[in-house]
Amino acid sequence: MKLQQQLLRWSKIVVILVFLTGMSIATEIATRSLFAAGPPQPLYTLRIQAIPLSDSDGGRAYSVTIQQVKTLINQANLAYAQAGIQFQFDEATDWEPMKDTQLNSLVNGGSNWWTKANETASHYPGKIVIFFRWGIGSNPNGTPNSNIPSSNAFAYPPDTGVPVPPDAPLPPSNINFVGFYNRSDYVSGNIATFVHEIGHYLGLYHTFPGWSDNLTNTPALAAAKLAAAGNSANALDGDLLSDTPPEAGTTYYVNQVNSNPCAGPGSYVINGITFTPDRQNVMSYFGGCQPPYNLSPQQIQRIRATLQHQSRLMLIQVPCFPDFHNLPSERLQTCFDYWVHRGLWPVTLSSNQQGSQIYMSGSFQAGANRPVRDLITAQQYEQAFVDFRAQGFRPGHVNILNIGGSLRFTAIWTPIDGAFESYWGMTSNQYEDRWHQLRSQGYLQTDLFVYQDNGLKFAATWVKKPFTDYASYWGMTSDQYNTRFSQFWNQGLRVIHFVAYRDGEDWRYAAIWEKLPGGWAHYYGMTADQYQQKYNELAAQGLQLYQIHAYGDRFSAVWYKP
């Protein structure tokens, strides 16, 4: 395991404490073959996010099923295994129905038609977002009719700088999603279309000219296009790849060569030129002849190059690791969106300022939905507190950063598990009074943070629930903390929360201990490199990060043995 990190240089004395008990260390390495036989282990595993759509009022509702989505993905896996690609879909995290009339009406035409869909897709970084939408169909006379579902699916290659076929210009903005059908009957009848649209998303164009085959669907159109290019077969080269045979498209074939596109002749002649379409190629319109599916070597090369481009790179490269430190704060939202849509939620977050840059450290772990806010103002925190309390959540962990006199709150909420009291902005006397008052009433202190705001201030949360024993201390020097640590170690109490803060020029420490079973470890005073080393060591022993706290140029971390 490895943490996302940015290396900084520090030169201070390290103070380290550790307590491990009741641990038996076992390491198990499991390997799983993705294919029973045949295709090799994939080079890339790409995640699919399915968003089945209905109107805001529930109308034009989706009827596509999870099982149908799995069938689509199974076929895509058959097609793209030759490119070293496997698609994954977990119905627990990758199936998210929405009610949104605008998205459900999505068509690839009109002014800025992609804007809302792109914005929505951006909340699922590292996934291929598929909108299963109704769209807007057409009356027999060609006029739009929103009561008729769209008859087309669509996706587009990103602009990666490679030559774009002249008959297939790209939209002004990259299209970061796939539009597909939301009706069950349309989905079951267009499995090869799904495989085809994934190819567009991964950088491939048609094997014939244009975004549909209507540019060459008659003898006159095909002949004219050839003549305009000096009667060169390359006039019907749709993707500018030399190893995919040029062709006029399936409509031409069915109307001029054979009504059975799969059983008819393999070749046909236009203007004296013989064309032999690859009817198994994913990017042809011969989807009814597939599987088997075919991708040419140059198509495979193009797909892999597209995955390395910034527009698709997050499909194969995580924005941060689940456990991370020294992450620039502007990247946290992307990391949050990436991991929560994979079933991982923050259990600890810490903000810290170095110069003008704010860094975040934390851990995403398996769990349920929990509200999280980072670097919000005091007013925003107060409003969030009220809103989330009404929804059944209380503050779990609160971190407060003073940035030039402005307080910024980073907080994780947790489900209310009893009567609770939560305060911030307390002076030391107010905090002491609250502590004794609530302790006498049977409240357990669950969170503590100390910060500077015109003097030393405290934020803390207490919950009325059963506990065996606990203790809280603040204002400790390192020697005093070490003494308390040893004292409570002998009494069977372990650290559940630790915070370091400046008091004048000196570092002081505050902590909460609680009597709980299980193995654990606490280290503080670590540089970034030392923290990374200790993280790797303890992760290999099966310990899980419980709390990380970044302060100055140092780190504190508490690990528990699950």
XYZ file of C-alpha atoms in Angstrom:
562
model
C 0.000 0.000 0.000
C 1.131 3.509 -0.669
C -0.075 6.953 0.227
C -0.499 9.871 -2.119
C 2.161 12.292 -0.990
C 4.034 15.447 -1.865
C 7.507 15.435 -0.334
C 8.549 18.418 1.781
C 11.813 18.981 3.642
C 11.754 19.190 7.405
C 14.359 19.179 10.142
C 12.920 18.737 13.603
C 13.284 16.196 16.381
C 10.822 13.353 16.154
C 8.881 12.194 19.185
C 7.257 8.812 18.655
C 4.993 6.689 20.782
C 3.591 3.305 19.914
C 1.368 0.789 21.647
C 0.544 -2.567 20.105
C -1.346 -5.246 21.942
C -3.241 -8.407 21.229
C -2.072 -8.583 17.644
C -1.353 -11.627 15.552
C 0.115 -10.643 12.226
C -0.916 -12.580 9.158
C -0.349 -11.715 5.549
C -2.387 -13.209 2.764
C -1.851 -12.503 -0.907
C -4.703 -13.531 -3.176
C -4.667 -13.447 -6.937
C -7.721 -13.809 -9.115
C -7.779 -14.561 -12.811
C -10.175 -12.303 -14.694
C -10.681 -14.886 -17.418
C -11.063 -18.618 -17.034
C -8.991 -19.136 -20.157
C -7.990 -17.312 -23.289
C -7.520 -13.536 -22.961
C -4.567 -12.371 -20.869
C -4.820 -10.357 -17.678
C -6.112 -6.906 -18.714
C -3.774 -3.956 -18.870
C -6.597 -1.640 -17.857
C -9.736 -2.094 -15.770
C -12.318 0.608 -16.483
C -15.317 1.327 -14.273
C -18.806 1.939 -15.688
C -21.279 4.301 -13.990
C -24.868 3.648 -15.091
C -27.357 6.500 -14.637
C -30.860 5.388 -15.688
C -33.042 8.452 -16.157
C -36.655 9.504 -15.765
C -38.213 12.942 -15.969
C -38.295 15.076 -12.837
C -41.936 14.093 -12.334
C -41.218 10.417 -12.977
C -42.464 10.469 -16.559
C -40.735 8.845 -19.536
C -39.264 6.506 -16.959
C -36.411 4.133 -17.594
C -37.167 0.450 -17.933
C -33.602 -0.710 -18.514
C -32.576 -3.168 -15.794
C -29.383 -3.834 -13.908
C -29.184 -7.249 -15.539
C -29.351 -5.652 -18.987
C -26.509 -3.324 -18.059
C -24.479 -6.332 -16.963
C -25.206 -7.992 -20.317
C -24.020 -4.890 -22.175
C -20.816 -4.818 -20.161
C -20.195 -8.524 -20.665
C -20.345 -7.964 -24.424
C -18.036 -4.970 -24.145
C -15.597 -7.162 -22.249
C -15.676 -9.701 -25.081
C -14.961 -6.964 -27.593
C -12.215 -5.084 -25.772
C -10.333 -7.978 -24.174
C -8.141 -7.951 -27.294
C -7.147 -4.387 -26.332
C -6.271 -5.479 -22.796
C -9.354 -3.781 -21.347
C -11.912 -5.086 -18.895
C -14.962 -3.123 -17.781
C -16.297 -3.368 -14.249
C -19.753 -2.638 -12.888
C -20.839 -2.930 -9.264
C -24.573 -2.458 -8.916
C -24.120 -1.337 -5.295
C -22.119 1.754 -6.266
C -22.326 2.076 -10.061
C -26.106 2.151 -10.581
C -27.674 5.490 -9.638
C -31.150 6.311 -10.990
C -31.954 10.003 -11.402
C -35.058 12.062 -12.063
C -34.063 14.965 -14.283
C -36.071 16.047 -17.307
C -33.192 17.928 -18.902
C -30.838 14.966 -18.720
C -33.587 12.573 -19.745
C -34.152 14.695 -22.879
C -30.469 14.549 -23.823
C -29.763 14.638 -27.564
C -26.525 15.378 -29.379
C -27.676 18.556 -31.069
C -28.482 22.178 -30.291
C -26.563 24.876 -28.459
C -24.269 23.581 -25.715
C -26.268 20.371 -25.511
C -23.472 18.682 -23.574
C -23.114 21.188 -20.709
C -25.326 19.683 -17.996
C -24.426 16.113 -18.865
C -20.712 16.933 -18.691
C -21.198 18.684 -15.361
C -23.086 15.702 -13.956
C -20.509 13.252 -15.292
C -17.735 15.261 -13.614
C -19.020 14.057 -10.236
C -18.014 10.496 -11.158
C -14.289 10.859 -11.871
C -12.549 7.719 -13.014
C -15.739 6.204 -14.453
C -17.289 5.969 -17.908
C -20.648 7.609 -17.273
C -23.539 6.166 -19.288
C -26.768 8.179 -19.353
C -29.643 5.816 -20.113
C -32.034 8.494 -21.335
C -35.305 8.823 -23.267
C -34.098 11.633 -25.502
C -36.304 13.357 -28.059
C -37.549 11.421 -31.064
C -39.114 12.544 -34.328
C -42.511 12.466 -35.982
C -42.804 10.855 -39.435
C -42.342 14.310 -40.978
C -39.102 14.817 -39.067
C -40.324 17.304 -36.458
C -39.173 16.680 -32.861
C -41.510 14.859 -30.494
C -40.515 14.469 -26.851
C -43.063 11.691 -26.396
C -41.153 9.524 -28.852
C -37.820 8.128 -27.599
C -34.631 8.910 -29.464
C -33.559 6.300 -31.953
C -29.855 7.030 -31.613
C -27.116 6.481 -29.072
C -23.964 8.568 -29.138
C -20.476 9.163 -27.797
C -17.467 11.082 -29.079
C -13.693 10.722 -28.948
C -11.929 13.361 -26.865
C -9.727 15.878 -28.635
C -6.288 14.383 -27.987
C -4.485 16.200 -30.789
C -4.559 13.348 -33.302
C -5.901 14.146 -36.799
C -9.692 14.328 -36.880
C -11.420 12.808 -39.935
C -12.769 15.669 -42.090
C -16.269 14.184 -42.231
C -16.480 13.627 -38.446
C -15.729 16.947 -36.732
C -15.715 16.938 -32.946
C -18.028 19.076 -30.794
C -16.461 22.285 -29.403
C -16.059 20.667 -25.968
C -14.968 17.170 -25.026
C -17.961 14.918 -24.423
C -17.229 13.017 -21.223
C -20.162 10.613 -21.217
C -22.128 8.181 -23.357
C -25.781 8.692 -24.276
C -27.750 5.448 -24.548
C -31.374 4.255 -24.448
C -33.392 4.043 -21.239
C -36.027 1.664 -22.617
C -35.612 -2.037 -22.012
C -36.639 -3.033 -25.545
C -34.213 -0.557 -27.129
C -31.378 -1.773 -24.918
C -31.905 -5.456 -25.661
C -31.942 -4.739 -29.392
C -28.803 -2.616 -29.433
C -26.121 -4.541 -27.581
C -23.561 -4.099 -30.364
C -24.408 -0.387 -30.412
C -23.285 -0.137 -26.790
C -19.974 -1.787 -27.653
C -19.650 0.613 -30.590
C -20.318 3.765 -28.523
C -17.731 2.730 -25.953
C -15.268 2.699 -28.846
C -16.099 6.327 -29.637
C -15.620 7.290 -25.983
C -12.185 5.646 -26.071
C -11.058 7.546 -29.147
C -12.282 5.604 -32.196
C -14.115 6.864 -35.283
C -16.281 5.015 -37.796
C -14.699 2.855 -40.459
C -16.788 4.772 -43.039
C -16.983 8.568 -43.553
C -19.030 10.715 -41.189
C -21.001 10.418 -37.958
C -23.610 8.334 -39.768
C -23.379 6.473 -43.061
C -25.684 8.863 -44.938
C -22.772 10.559 -46.735
C -22.251 7.485 -48.925
C -25.513 5.550 -48.678
C -26.374 5.715 -52.404
C -24.324 4.897 -55.501
C -24.405 8.539 -56.551
C -23.144 9.846 -53.206
C -20.450 7.180 -52.925
C -19.285 7.699 -56.509
C -19.208 11.470 -56.098
C -17.124 11.223 -52.941
C -14.642 8.925 -54.667
C -14.460 11.174 -57.721
C -13.816 14.247 -55.563
C -10.762 12.470 -54.142
C -9.338 11.435 -57.504
C -11.087 8.090 -57.363
C -9.015 7.038 -54.350
C -10.335 4.385 -52.002
C -9.112 6.577 -49.158
C -12.116 8.818 -49.776
C -14.130 6.224 -47.838
C -11.568 5.921 -45.043
C -13.588 7.009 -42.042
C -10.988 6.858 -39.270
C -7.661 7.690 -40.975
C -6.242 4.353 -39.820
C -4.500 2.335 -42.503
C -5.411 -1.106 -41.126
C -9.208 -0.653 -41.058
C -10.600 -1.203 -44.583
C -12.454 1.800 -46.054
C -16.132 1.252 -46.816
C -19.350 3.015 -47.809
C -21.340 1.943 -44.753
C -24.017 -0.616 -43.994
C -26.928 1.239 -45.601
C -25.120 1.202 -48.942
C -24.338 -2.493 -48.504
C -27.927 -3.492 -47.685
C -29.441 -1.425 -50.502
C -26.847 -2.088 -53.211
C -25.023 -5.334 -52.398
C -27.182 -7.737 -50.384
C -30.147 -7.332 -48.062
C -28.443 -9.695 -45.613
C -25.444 -7.689 -44.377
C -23.899 -10.659 -42.590
C -24.341 -13.434 -45.166
C -23.845 -11.405 -48.325
C -20.636 -11.095 -50.360
C -17.542 -9.958 -48.541
C -16.664 -7.359 -51.192
C -18.333 -4.914 -53.553
C -17.178 -2.502 -56.273
C -17.758 1.243 -56.611
C -16.186 3.196 -59.503
C -14.044 0.195 -60.296
C -12.635 0.044 -56.755
C -13.161 -3.060 -54.636
C -14.159 -2.515 -51.011
C -14.010 -5.270 -48.403
C -15.516 -4.017 -45.131
C -14.557 -5.658 -41.862
C -18.014 -6.713 -40.729
C -16.713 -7.775 -37.324
C -15.095 -4.416 -36.619
C -16.559 -2.725 -33.572
C -16.592 0.666 -35.310
C -18.511 -0.438 -38.395
C -22.298 -0.390 -38.603
C -22.397 -4.159 -39.096
C -23.355 -4.649 -35.442
C -25.866 -7.332 -36.337
C -22.972 -9.497 -37.507
C -21.243 -9.330 -34.124
C -19.933 -11.047 -32.100
C -17.212 -11.966 -32.791
C -15.816 -8.470 -32.448
C -12.681 -7.168 -34.087
C -10.330 -4.298 -33.367
C -7.363 -3.584 -35.605
C -3.874 -3.132 -34.136
C -4.018 0.599 -34.873
C -7.410 0.884 -33.198
C -5.995 -0.825 -30.121
C -3.033 1.534 -30.190
C -5.397 4.510 -30.473
C -7.468 3.336 -27.498
C -4.398 2.941 -25.308
C -3.068 6.342 -26.360
C -6.446 7.913 -25.561
C -6.387 6.423 -22.065
C -3.052 8.152 -21.483
C -4.477 11.543 -22.467
C -5.515 13.950 -19.728
C -9.157 13.781 -20.807
C -9.384 10.050 -20.038
C -6.381 9.505 -17.766
C -8.425 9.273 -14.576
C -10.018 6.096 -15.913
C -6.698 4.363 -15.262
C -5.003 6.618 -12.696
C -6.485 7.435 -9.296
C -6.552 11.131 -8.270
C -5.352 10.134 -4.807
C -4.996 6.970 -2.786
C -7.688 6.110 -0.209
C -5.250 7.043 2.562
C -3.486 10.265 1.647
C -1.480 13.146 3.064
C -0.155 16.476 1.805
C -2.825 16.596 -0.883
C -3.391 20.138 -2.225
C -6.823 21.165 -0.987
C -8.106 21.994 -4.468
C -7.808 18.298 -5.363
C -9.880 17.001 -2.451
C -13.264 17.320 -4.173
C -12.117 15.156 -7.083
C -10.743 12.573 -4.657
C -13.978 12.670 -2.690
C -16.116 12.139 -5.795
C -13.800 9.369 -6.968
C -13.862 7.316 -3.779
C -17.418 7.843 -2.499
C -18.736 6.508 -5.816
C -16.719 3.391 -5.060
C -18.236 2.949 -1.607
C -15.459 4.628 0.424
C -16.143 7.597 2.703
C -13.867 9.845 4.784
C -13.328 8.696 8.357
C -10.671 11.291 9.174
C -9.695 14.602 7.559
C -7.089 17.151 8.541
C -6.301 20.544 7.001
C -2.922 22.221 7.342
C -1.314 25.313 5.851
C 2.266 25.475 4.564
C 3.074 28.916 3.216
C 0.223 29.905 0.919
C -0.813 26.316 0.161
C -3.425 24.418 2.138
C -2.956 20.664 2.269
C -5.396 17.936 3.211
C -4.709 14.560 4.791
C -7.210 11.826 5.468
C -8.569 8.364 4.865
C -11.432 7.006 2.752
C -12.770 3.706 4.061
C -15.740 1.435 3.438
C -18.901 2.792 4.968
C -22.227 4.483 4.485
C -23.090 7.957 3.289
C -21.940 10.625 5.712
C -21.933 14.411 5.201
C -18.534 16.021 4.730
C -17.579 19.682 4.322
C -14.094 21.092 3.873
C -12.713 24.588 4.484
C -16.121 26.202 4.974
C -16.654 29.441 6.898
C -17.994 29.607 10.445
C -21.371 30.752 9.127
C -21.483 27.869 6.659
C -20.530 25.439 9.403
C -23.326 26.698 11.652
C -25.849 26.245 8.848
C -24.506 22.791 8.027
C -24.751 21.858 11.704
C -28.447 22.796 11.755
C -29.203 21.118 8.432
C -27.461 17.847 9.208
C -28.837 17.620 12.733
C -32.310 17.732 11.182
C -31.224 14.857 8.926
C -30.005 12.755 11.855
C -26.279 13.568 11.894
C -23.949 15.045 14.498
C -20.361 16.295 14.161
C -17.954 13.379 14.229
C -14.638 15.109 13.634
C -14.081 18.860 13.341
C -10.845 20.492 12.209
C -10.500 24.301 12.320
C -7.841 26.212 10.398
C -7.199 29.920 10.962
C -6.260 31.428 7.599
C -5.297 35.059 8.025
C -7.887 35.578 10.736
C -10.648 33.679 8.926
C -11.701 30.372 10.439
C -12.181 27.470 8.044
C -13.947 24.328 9.194
C -13.399 20.824 7.864
C -15.892 18.388 9.324
C -17.180 14.849 9.022
C -20.654 14.167 10.362
C -21.780 10.827 11.753
C -25.235 9.398 12.557
C -26.656 10.607 15.863
C -26.130 7.840 18.414
C -27.517 9.529 21.515
C -28.087 12.945 23.014
C -25.101 15.104 22.140
C -23.564 18.503 22.808
C -21.190 20.154 20.346
C -19.481 23.516 20.754
C -16.718 25.583 19.203
C -15.157 28.932 20.099
C -14.881 27.995 23.777
C -12.220 29.548 25.963
C -10.191 27.234 28.161
C -12.390 28.046 31.161
C -15.569 27.427 29.183
C -14.182 24.155 27.902
C -13.193 23.003 31.393
C -16.640 23.861 32.735
C -18.371 22.012 29.903
C -16.130 18.997 30.348
C -16.898 18.566 34.057
C -20.596 19.336 33.628
C -21.105 16.823 30.828
C -18.889 14.158 32.368
C -21.032 14.263 35.494
C -24.123 13.806 33.319
C -22.758 10.648 31.688
C -21.525 12.113 28.417
C -18.527 10.666 26.577
C -16.223 13.140 24.848
C -15.771 11.970 21.247
C -13.955 14.868 19.573
C -11.593 17.696 20.454
C -9.790 20.406 18.520
C -7.703 23.310 19.805
C -6.863 26.346 17.682
C -5.903 30.018 17.846
C -8.517 32.737 17.315
C -7.697 35.821 19.381
C -6.412 33.448 21.995
C -6.692 29.746 22.529
C -10.079 28.286 21.583
C -11.620 24.821 21.844
C -14.097 22.805 19.797
C -15.507 19.598 21.255
C -18.355 17.117 21.012
C -19.848 14.964 23.756
C -22.343 12.106 23.325
C -24.487 10.549 26.028
C -23.835 6.855 25.601
C -22.352 4.021 27.663
C -18.593 3.932 28.184
C -16.220 2.117 30.510
C -13.813 4.974 31.157
C -12.208 7.887 29.363
C -9.884 10.816 30.001
C -9.104 14.109 28.263
C -6.143 16.417 28.743
C -4.880 19.530 26.994
C -1.952 21.923 27.358
C 0.548 19.065 27.567
C 4.191 19.289 26.589
C 5.657 16.272 24.836
C 7.062 15.000 28.140
C 3.725 15.439 29.858
C 1.927 13.700 27.030
C 4.371 10.800 27.157
C 3.772 10.481 30.881
C 0.010 10.491 30.443
C 0.355 7.990 27.626
C 2.213 5.528 29.846
C -0.220 6.098 32.698
C -3.281 5.359 30.599
C -1.568 2.497 28.823
C -1.272 0.790 32.184
C -4.989 1.412 32.771
C -6.036 -0.056 29.414
C -7.033 3.230 27.791
C -6.101 4.002 24.208
C -5.892 7.231 22.241
C -9.029 7.958 20.242
C -8.176 11.552 19.340
C -5.008 13.640 19.318
C -4.395 17.269 18.382
C -1.276 19.460 18.368
C -1.513 23.243 18.475
C 0.648 26.311 18.915
C 0.650 28.143 22.226
C 3.012 31.029 21.664
C 6.167 29.588 20.133
C 5.671 26.145 21.617
C 3.744 23.069 20.562
C 1.209 21.759 22.991
C -0.837 18.580 22.813
C -4.366 17.524 23.678
C -5.831 14.043 23.568
C -8.785 11.860 24.448
C -8.266 8.334 25.765
C -10.996 5.715 26.073
C -10.982 2.229 27.529
C -11.490 -0.003 24.495
C -10.229 -3.465 23.488
C -8.016 -4.254 20.513
C -4.599 -3.531 19.083
C -3.612 0.002 18.189
C -0.710 2.338 17.563
C -0.059 6.053 17.875
C 2.877 7.958 16.452
C 3.349 11.710 16.429
C 6.091 14.168 15.522
C 6.661 12.401 12.181
C 7.909 14.028 9.016
C 6.075 13.203 5.799
C 8.676 10.584 4.910
C 8.579 9.022 8.357
C 4.806 8.940 8.285
C 4.845 7.209 4.899
C 7.324 4.641 6.185
C 5.329 3.979 9.348
C 2.095 3.785 7.361
C 3.550 1.128 5.066
C 4.889 -0.837 8.022
C 1.623 -0.844 9.970
C -0.574 -1.429 6.933
C 1.421 -4.576 6.247
C 0.533 -5.686 9.785
C -3.175 -5.163 9.184
C -3.646 -1.895 11.062
C -6.110 0.642 9.700
C -5.771 4.404 9.883
C -8.199 5.849 12.430
C -7.101 9.465 12.796
C -4.524 11.586 11.019
C -3.592 15.072 12.164
C -1.219 17.345 10.240
C 0.354 20.217 12.127
C 3.216 22.495 11.132
C 5.658 20.247 9.336
C 4.664 17.116 11.247
C 2.091 14.349 11.380
C 0.311 12.420 14.087
C -1.571 9.243 13.288
C -3.597 6.722 15.251
C -4.071 3.217 13.861
C -6.463 0.529 15.073
C -6.451 -3.191 14.448
C -9.914 -3.986 12.959
